[in-house]
Amino acid sequence: MSILGKNRRLSLVGIAQLASIVIANFSSGNALAQTAWPAKPVKIVVPFAPGGTTDLLARAMATELSKAFPQPFIVDNRAGAGGNLGADVVAKSPADGYTLLMGTVGTHGINKSLYSKMPFDPQKDFVPITLVAGVPNVMIMNAEAAKAKGINTVKDFIKYARANPGKLNMASSGNGTSIHLSGELFKAMTGTFMTHIPYTGSGPALLGLLSGNVDVMFDNLPSALPQIKSGKLTGFAVTSAQRSGAIPELPTMDEAAGLKGFDASSWFGLLGPAGTPPDVVNRVQQEVAKALASPAVKEKLLAQGAIPSGNTPQEFAKFIDSEIKKWAPVVKASGAKVD
């Protein structure tokens, strides 16, 4: 073979080797680009006003995730329409991992059956990341107002409500929330009537109850517990099937008034817009699960009445499907509907 032929052959080999190096570097660059998330702050949308359990849990997770990643996680409250407004913002956001939602049993379990028109599909328009925590609700009244009306138990309340139809009003964190549905279920099962007063979140509703502007509320236990312990609010019963370890002296609705089958608990979980990269979903889930398993965070949530989870995206997706099926007959039985 001539020297020219050999040089040509060597040149072709060199080009092939160079191409291999370029491809390898390109692939490596892609991998690095994928792992570079987050390169800027991540927003967690809370679809309710500050001060309620959704907000409290979102801020707790934002703190933990900010420790785990090189960028801060920031809570953005977008209240309105029973959580639908904020959830819709996330559903229509870019699926790049920089906008997440602290979804609830309302936005992803109840509203599909309650609202005649939904701006998003809770299953198709989101990718579940992880269930953060589940909590029971608790029936509460302003302590002074309850005392003035002679109401000391759930049975006392039912008796008073039946004797004074239309004179009581019921606060909630918004149409379609488990706080709202807990009250509607109570009305249906006890044959009582209360005017529903929806607020933009649990925090504002609690302020209304504390100030005497509303009579009763079926709030998430974590946000109500401090006020119950301070004596400003009177707790009558939890809405879950079992008593809560955070306040075991409160009976269930079944124990308090014979309302068998009464179970209207709440839950809260992180989701992203459909199409959010799987590696982002998995990384967030893993860090949330790690945080929820840590003694400090776990003990704090349990003391507030929340039961931490941290399950996988697949498990959370199945849970959401089951919750939509579970709440459909509850909404129908309550007679509640929002146009």
CSV table of C-alpha atoms in Angstrom, one decimal:
chain,number,residue,atom,x,y,z
A,1,MET,CA,0.0,0.0,0.0
A,2,SER,CA,1.3,3.5,-0.8
A,3,ILE,CA,2.1,6.1,1.8
A,4,LEU,CA,-0.8,8.1,0.5
A,5,GLY,CA,-3.2,5.2,1.0
A,6,LYS,CA,-1.9,4.6,4.6
A,7,ASN,CA,-2.3,8.3,5.4
A,8,ARG,CA,-5.8,8.3,4.0
A,9,ARG,CA,-6.6,5.2,6.1
A,10,LEU,CA,-5.2,6.8,9.2
A,11,SER,CA,-7.1,10.0,8.5
A,12,LEU,CA,-10.4,8.0,8.3
A,13,VAL,CA,-9.6,6.3,11.6
A,14,GLY,CA,-8.9,9.6,13.2
A,15,ILE,CA,-12.1,11.0,12.0
A,16,ALA,CA,-14.0,8.0,13.4
A,17,GLN,CA,-12.3,8.4,16.7
A,18,LEU,CA,-13.0,12.1,16.8
A,19,ALA,CA,-16.7,11.5,16.0
A,20,SER,CA,-16.9,9.0,18.8
A,21,ILE,CA,-15.4,11.5,21.2
A,22,VAL,CA,-17.9,14.2,20.1
A,23,ILE,CA,-20.8,11.9,20.5
A,24,ALA,CA,-19.6,10.8,23.9
A,25,ASN,CA,-19.2,14.4,25.0
A,26,PHE,CA,-22.6,15.3,23.6
A,27,SER,CA,-24.2,12.5,25.5
A,28,SER,CA,-22.4,13.5,28.6
A,29,GLY,CA,-23.4,17.1,28.1
A,30,ASN,CA,-27.0,16.0,27.8
A,31,ALA,CA,-26.7,14.0,31.0
A,32,LEU,CA,-25.2,17.0,32.7
A,33,ALA,CA,-28.0,19.2,31.4
A,34,GLN,CA,-30.6,16.9,32.8
A,35,THR,CA,-29.0,16.8,36.2
A,36,ALA,CA,-28.5,20.6,36.3
A,37,TRP,CA,-32.1,21.1,37.5
A,38,PRO,CA,-32.9,23.2,39.3
A,39,ALA,CA,-30.9,26.1,37.8
A,40,LYS,CA,-33.3,28.7,39.2
A,41,PRO,CA,-35.9,28.9,42.0
A,42,VAL,CA,-38.8,26.4,42.0
A,43,LYS,CA,-42.3,27.6,42.7
A,44,ILE,CA,-44.8,25.6,44.7
A,45,VAL,CA,-48.3,26.9,44.1
A,46,VAL,CA,-50.7,26.7,47.0
A,47,PRO,CA,-54.2,27.0,45.7
A,48,PHE,CA,-55.5,28.6,48.9
A,49,ALA,CA,-54.7,31.6,51.1
A,50,PRO,CA,-51.9,31.6,53.7
A,51,GLY,CA,-52.5,30.1,57.1
A,52,GLY,CA,-54.3,26.9,56.4
A,53,THR,CA,-53.0,23.3,56.4
A,54,THR,CA,-52.2,23.3,52.6
A,55,ASP,CA,-50.0,26.4,53.1
A,56,LEU,CA,-48.4,25.0,56.3
A,57,LEU,CA,-47.4,21.7,54.6
A,58,ALA,CA,-46.2,23.5,51.5
A,59,ARG,CA,-44.0,25.8,53.5
A,60,ALA,CA,-42.6,22.9,55.5
A,61,MET,CA,-41.7,21.0,52.3
A,62,ALA,CA,-40.3,24.1,50.6
A,63,THR,CA,-37.9,24.5,53.6
A,64,GLU,CA,-36.8,20.9,53.3
A,65,LEU,CA,-36.4,20.9,49.5
A,66,SER,CA,-34.5,24.2,49.7
A,67,LYS,CA,-31.9,22.4,51.9
A,68,ALA,CA,-31.7,19.4,49.5
A,69,PHE,CA,-31.3,21.4,46.2
A,70,PRO,CA,-29.0,24.3,45.2
A,71,GLN,CA,-32.0,26.6,44.5
A,72,PRO,CA,-34.8,27.8,46.8
A,73,PHE,CA,-38.3,26.5,46.7
A,74,ILE,CA,-40.8,29.3,47.0
A,75,VAL,CA,-44.5,29.1,48.0
A,76,ASP,CA,-46.9,31.1,45.8
A,77,ASN,CA,-50.5,31.4,47.1
A,78,ARG,CA,-53.1,31.5,44.3
A,79,ALA,CA,-56.5,31.2,46.1
A,80,GLY,CA,-59.9,30.9,44.5
A,81,ALA,CA,-62.6,28.6,43.1
A,82,GLY,CA,-62.1,25.9,45.8
A,83,GLY,CA,-58.5,25.5,44.7
A,84,ASN,CA,-59.2,25.2,41.0
A,85,LEU,CA,-57.7,28.6,40.2
A,86,GLY,CA,-54.2,27.8,41.6
A,87,ALA,CA,-54.3,24.2,40.2
A,88,ASP,CA,-55.2,25.5,36.8
A,89,VAL,CA,-52.2,27.9,36.9
A,90,VAL,CA,-49.9,24.8,37.4
A,91,ALA,CA,-51.8,22.7,34.8
A,92,LYS,CA,-51.1,25.3,32.1
A,93,SER,CA,-47.5,26.1,33.2
A,94,PRO,CA,-44.4,24.8,31.3
A,95,ALA,CA,-43.6,21.2,32.2
A,96,ASP,CA,-40.0,22.1,33.1
A,97,GLY,CA,-40.0,21.3,36.8
A,98,TYR,CA,-40.0,24.9,37.9
A,99,THR,CA,-43.8,25.1,38.8
A,100,LEU,CA,-45.3,22.5,41.2
A,101,LEU,CA,-48.6,22.3,43.0
A,102,MET,CA,-49.5,21.4,46.5
A,103,GLY,CA,-52.7,19.6,45.5
A,104,THR,CA,-55.4,18.5,47.9
A,105,VAL,CA,-58.3,16.1,48.2
A,106,GLY,CA,-60.4,19.1,46.9
A,107,THR,CA,-58.5,19.8,43.7
A,108,HIS,CA,-57.7,16.2,42.9
A,109,GLY,CA,-60.4,14.2,44.6
A,110,ILE,CA,-63.6,16.1,45.1
A,111,ASN,CA,-63.9,18.9,42.6
A,112,LYS,CA,-64.3,16.7,39.5
A,113,SER,CA,-67.7,15.5,41.0
A,114,LEU,CA,-68.6,18.9,42.5
A,115,TYR,CA,-68.1,21.4,39.7
A,116,SER,CA,-70.2,21.2,36.6
A,117,LYS,CA,-67.2,22.6,34.6
A,118,MET,CA,-63.6,22.0,35.4
A,119,PRO,CA,-60.8,24.1,33.9
A,120,PHE,CA,-58.4,21.1,34.0
A,121,ASP,CA,-58.5,17.3,34.2
A,122,PRO,CA,-57.0,16.3,37.6
A,123,GLN,CA,-55.7,13.0,36.1
A,124,LYS,CA,-54.6,13.9,32.6
A,125,ASP,CA,-53.2,17.4,33.2
A,126,PHE,CA,-50.9,16.5,36.1
A,127,VAL,CA,-48.1,14.1,37.0
A,128,PRO,CA,-48.3,13.0,40.6
A,129,ILE,CA,-45.0,13.3,42.6
A,130,THR,CA,-45.9,12.2,46.1
A,131,LEU,CA,-48.5,12.3,48.8
A,132,VAL,CA,-47.2,14.5,51.6
A,133,ALA,CA,-49.7,13.9,54.3
A,134,GLY,CA,-53.2,12.9,55.3
A,135,VAL,CA,-55.2,14.6,58.0
A,136,PRO,CA,-58.6,14.3,59.7
A,137,ASN,CA,-60.9,17.3,59.9
A,138,VAL,CA,-62.3,18.5,63.2
A,139,MET,CA,-65.7,20.0,64.0
A,140,ILE,CA,-65.0,23.3,65.8
A,141,MET,CA,-66.8,26.4,67.2
A,142,ASN,CA,-65.8,29.6,68.8
A,143,ALA,CA,-65.5,28.6,72.5
A,144,GLU,CA,-67.4,31.6,73.8
A,145,ALA,CA,-70.2,31.2,71.2
A,146,ALA,CA,-70.6,27.5,71.9
A,147,LYS,CA,-70.8,28.2,75.7
A,148,ALA,CA,-73.4,31.0,75.1
A,149,LYS,CA,-75.6,28.6,73.0
A,150,GLY,CA,-75.2,25.8,75.5
A,151,ILE,CA,-73.4,23.6,73.0
A,152,ASN,CA,-70.9,21.2,74.6
A,153,THR,CA,-71.2,18.1,72.3
A,154,VAL,CA,-72.1,17.1,68.8
A,155,LYS,CA,-75.5,16.0,70.0
A,156,ASP,CA,-76.0,19.4,71.6
A,157,PHE,CA,-75.2,21.1,68.3
A,158,ILE,CA,-77.6,18.9,66.3
A,159,LYS,CA,-80.3,19.7,68.8
A,160,TYR,CA,-79.7,23.4,68.6
A,161,ALA,CA,-79.5,23.4,64.8
A,162,ARG,CA,-82.8,21.5,64.5
A,163,ALA,CA,-84.5,23.9,66.9
A,164,ASN,CA,-83.0,27.0,65.1
A,165,PRO,CA,-83.2,26.2,61.3
A,166,GLY,CA,-81.4,28.8,59.2
A,167,LYS,CA,-79.8,30.6,62.1
A,168,LEU,CA,-76.4,29.0,61.9
A,169,ASN,CA,-73.7,29.4,59.2
A,170,MET,CA,-70.8,27.2,58.4
A,171,ALA,CA,-67.4,28.4,57.2
A,172,SER,CA,-65.2,26.5,54.8
A,173,SER,CA,-61.9,27.1,53.0
A,174,GLY,CA,-63.8,27.2,49.7
A,175,ASN,CA,-66.3,25.3,47.6
A,176,GLY,CA,-65.3,21.7,47.0
A,177,THR,CA,-62.8,21.4,49.8
A,178,SER,CA,-63.0,18.5,52.3
A,179,ILE,CA,-63.8,21.1,54.9
A,180,HIS,CA,-66.9,22.1,52.8
A,181,LEU,CA,-67.9,18.5,52.1
A,182,SER,CA,-67.5,17.5,55.7
A,183,GLY,CA,-70.1,20.1,56.6
A,184,GLU,CA,-72.4,19.1,53.8
A,185,LEU,CA,-72.1,15.4,54.8
A,186,PHE,CA,-72.9,16.4,58.4
A,187,LYS,CA,-76.0,18.3,57.3
A,188,ALA,CA,-77.2,15.4,55.1
A,189,MET,CA,-76.7,12.8,57.8
A,190,THR,CA,-78.2,14.9,60.7
A,191,GLY,CA,-81.1,16.5,58.8
A,192,THR,CA,-79.8,20.0,59.8
A,193,PHE,CA,-79.4,23.2,57.8
A,194,MET,CA,-76.6,25.7,57.9
A,195,THR,CA,-75.7,28.4,55.4
A,196,HIS,CA,-72.4,27.7,53.7
A,197,ILE,CA,-69.9,30.6,53.8
A,198,PRO,CA,-66.9,29.8,51.6
A,199,TYR,CA,-63.6,31.7,52.2
A,200,THR,CA,-60.4,31.6,50.1
A,201,GLY,CA,-58.6,29.3,52.5
A,202,SER,CA,-58.7,27.8,56.0
A,203,GLY,CA,-56.7,30.7,57.5
A,204,PRO,CA,-59.3,33.4,56.6
A,205,ALA,CA,-62.1,31.0,57.6
A,206,LEU,CA,-60.6,30.4,61.0
A,207,LEU,CA,-60.3,34.2,61.5
A,208,GLY,CA,-64.0,34.5,60.7
A,209,LEU,CA,-64.8,31.8,63.3
A,210,LEU,CA,-62.5,33.3,65.9
A,211,SER,CA,-64.1,36.8,65.4
A,212,GLY,CA,-67.6,35.4,65.7
A,213,ASN,CA,-68.6,36.1,62.1
A,214,VAL,CA,-69.4,32.4,61.5
A,215,ASP,CA,-70.7,29.7,63.8
A,216,VAL,CA,-69.1,26.4,62.9
A,217,MET,CA,-66.3,24.9,60.8
A,218,PHE,CA,-65.0,21.4,59.9
A,219,ASP,CA,-61.4,22.5,59.6
A,220,ASN,CA,-58.2,20.4,58.9
A,221,LEU,CA,-56.8,19.4,62.3
A,222,PRO,CA,-53.3,20.9,61.9
A,223,SER,CA,-54.5,24.4,61.4
A,224,ALA,CA,-57.2,24.2,64.1
A,225,LEU,CA,-55.2,22.4,66.7
A,226,PRO,CA,-53.3,25.4,68.2
A,227,GLN,CA,-56.6,27.3,68.7
A,228,ILE,CA,-58.3,24.3,70.3
A,229,LYS,CA,-55.3,23.9,72.7
A,230,SER,CA,-55.4,27.6,73.5
A,231,GLY,CA,-59.1,27.4,74.5
A,232,LYS,CA,-60.2,29.8,71.8
A,233,LEU,CA,-62.0,27.1,69.9
A,234,THR,CA,-64.0,24.1,71.1
A,235,GLY,CA,-63.4,20.9,69.3
A,236,PHE,CA,-66.3,18.4,69.3
A,237,ALA,CA,-65.2,15.5,67.1
A,238,VAL,CA,-62.9,14.4,64.3
A,239,THR,CA,-64.3,13.5,60.9
A,240,SER,CA,-62.1,10.5,60.3
A,241,ALA,CA,-63.1,6.9,61.0
A,242,GLN,CA,-60.5,6.7,63.9
A,243,ARG,CA,-59.5,9.1,66.6
A,244,SER,CA,-56.4,11.2,66.0
A,245,GLY,CA,-53.3,10.6,68.0
A,246,ALA,CA,-52.7,14.3,68.2
A,247,ILE,CA,-55.9,14.9,70.1
A,248,PRO,CA,-57.1,11.5,71.3
A,249,GLU,CA,-59.7,12.9,73.7
A,250,LEU,CA,-61.9,14.0,70.7
A,251,PRO,CA,-64.3,11.2,69.6
A,252,THR,CA,-65.2,10.3,66.0
A,253,MET,CA,-68.5,11.4,64.6
A,254,ASP,CA,-69.8,7.9,65.0
A,255,GLU,CA,-68.8,7.9,68.7
A,256,ALA,CA,-70.1,11.4,69.3
A,257,ALA,CA,-73.5,11.2,67.6
A,258,GLY,CA,-73.9,7.7,66.1
A,259,LEU,CA,-73.1,8.9,62.5
A,260,LYS,CA,-71.9,5.6,61.2
A,261,GLY,CA,-69.7,5.7,58.1
A,262,PHE,CA,-68.8,9.3,58.5
A,263,ASP,CA,-65.3,9.7,57.1
A,264,ALA,CA,-64.2,12.9,55.4
A,265,SER,CA,-60.5,13.2,55.9
A,266,SER,CA,-58.1,15.5,53.9
A,267,TRP,CA,-54.9,14.9,52.1
A,268,PHE,CA,-52.2,17.0,50.5
A,269,GLY,CA,-49.6,16.1,47.8
A,270,LEU,CA,-47.1,17.5,45.3
A,271,LEU,CA,-47.9,17.4,41.6
A,272,GLY,CA,-46.4,18.9,38.4
A,273,PRO,CA,-47.8,19.7,35.0
A,274,ALA,CA,-48.2,16.7,32.7
A,275,GLY,CA,-44.9,16.1,30.9
A,276,THR,CA,-42.7,17.1,33.8
A,277,PRO,CA,-39.4,15.2,33.3
A,278,PRO,CA,-39.4,11.9,35.1
A,279,ASP,CA,-35.9,12.5,36.6
A,280,VAL,CA,-37.2,15.8,38.2
A,281,VAL,CA,-40.3,14.0,39.5
A,282,ASN,CA,-38.2,11.2,41.0
A,283,ARG,CA,-35.7,13.5,42.6
A,284,VAL,CA,-38.4,15.6,44.3
A,285,GLN,CA,-40.2,12.5,45.5
A,286,GLN,CA,-37.0,11.0,47.0
A,287,GLU,CA,-36.1,14.2,48.8
A,288,VAL,CA,-39.7,14.7,50.2
A,289,ALA,CA,-39.8,11.0,51.3
A,290,LYS,CA,-36.4,11.5,53.0
A,291,ALA,CA,-37.6,14.6,54.8
A,292,LEU,CA,-40.8,13.0,55.9
A,293,ALA,CA,-38.9,10.0,57.3
A,294,SER,CA,-36.6,12.2,59.4
A,295,PRO,CA,-37.5,12.2,63.1
A,296,ALA,CA,-37.7,16.0,63.4
A,297,VAL,CA,-40.2,16.5,60.5
A,298,LYS,CA,-42.1,13.3,61.2
A,299,GLU,CA,-42.7,14.0,64.9
A,300,LYS,CA,-43.6,17.6,64.1
A,301,LEU,CA,-46.3,16.6,61.6
A,302,LEU,CA,-47.7,13.8,63.8
A,303,ALA,CA,-48.0,16.3,66.7
A,304,GLN,CA,-50.0,18.6,64.5
A,305,GLY,CA,-52.4,15.8,63.5
A,306,ALA,CA,-50.9,15.1,60.1
A,307,ILE,CA,-49.8,11.6,59.0
A,308,PRO,CA,-46.8,11.8,56.7
A,309,SER,CA,-46.5,9.7,53.6
A,310,GLY,CA,-43.9,10.2,50.9
A,311,ASN,CA,-45.1,7.4,48.6
A,312,THR,CA,-44.0,6.9,45.0
A,313,PRO,CA,-45.4,8.7,42.0
A,314,GLN,CA,-47.1,5.5,40.8
A,315,GLU,CA,-48.7,4.9,44.2
A,316,PHE,CA,-49.9,8.5,44.4
A,317,ALA,CA,-51.5,8.2,41.0
A,318,LYS,CA,-53.4,5.1,42.0
A,319,PHE,CA,-54.5,6.9,45.2
A,320,ILE,CA,-55.8,9.9,43.3
A,321,ASP,CA,-57.8,7.6,41.0
A,322,SER,CA,-59.3,5.9,44.1
A,323,GLU,CA,-60.1,9.2,45.8
A,324,ILE,CA,-62.0,10.5,42.7
A,325,LYS,CA,-64.1,7.3,42.8
A,326,LYS,CA,-64.6,7.5,46.6
A,327,TRP,CA,-65.8,11.1,46.7
A,328,ALA,CA,-68.3,10.9,43.8
A,329,PRO,CA,-71.0,9.2,45.8
A,330,VAL,CA,-70.2,11.5,48.9
A,331,VAL,CA,-70.8,14.6,46.8
A,332,LYS,CA,-74.0,13.1,45.4
A,333,ALA,CA,-75.3,12.2,48.8
A,334,SER,CA,-74.5,15.6,50.2
A,335,GLY,CA,-76.5,17.3,47.5
A,336,ALA,CA,-73.6,19.9,47.0
A,337,LYS,CA,-73.0,21.2,43.5
A,338,VAL,CA,-71.1,24.2,42.2
A,339,ASP,CA,-71.8,25.7,38.7
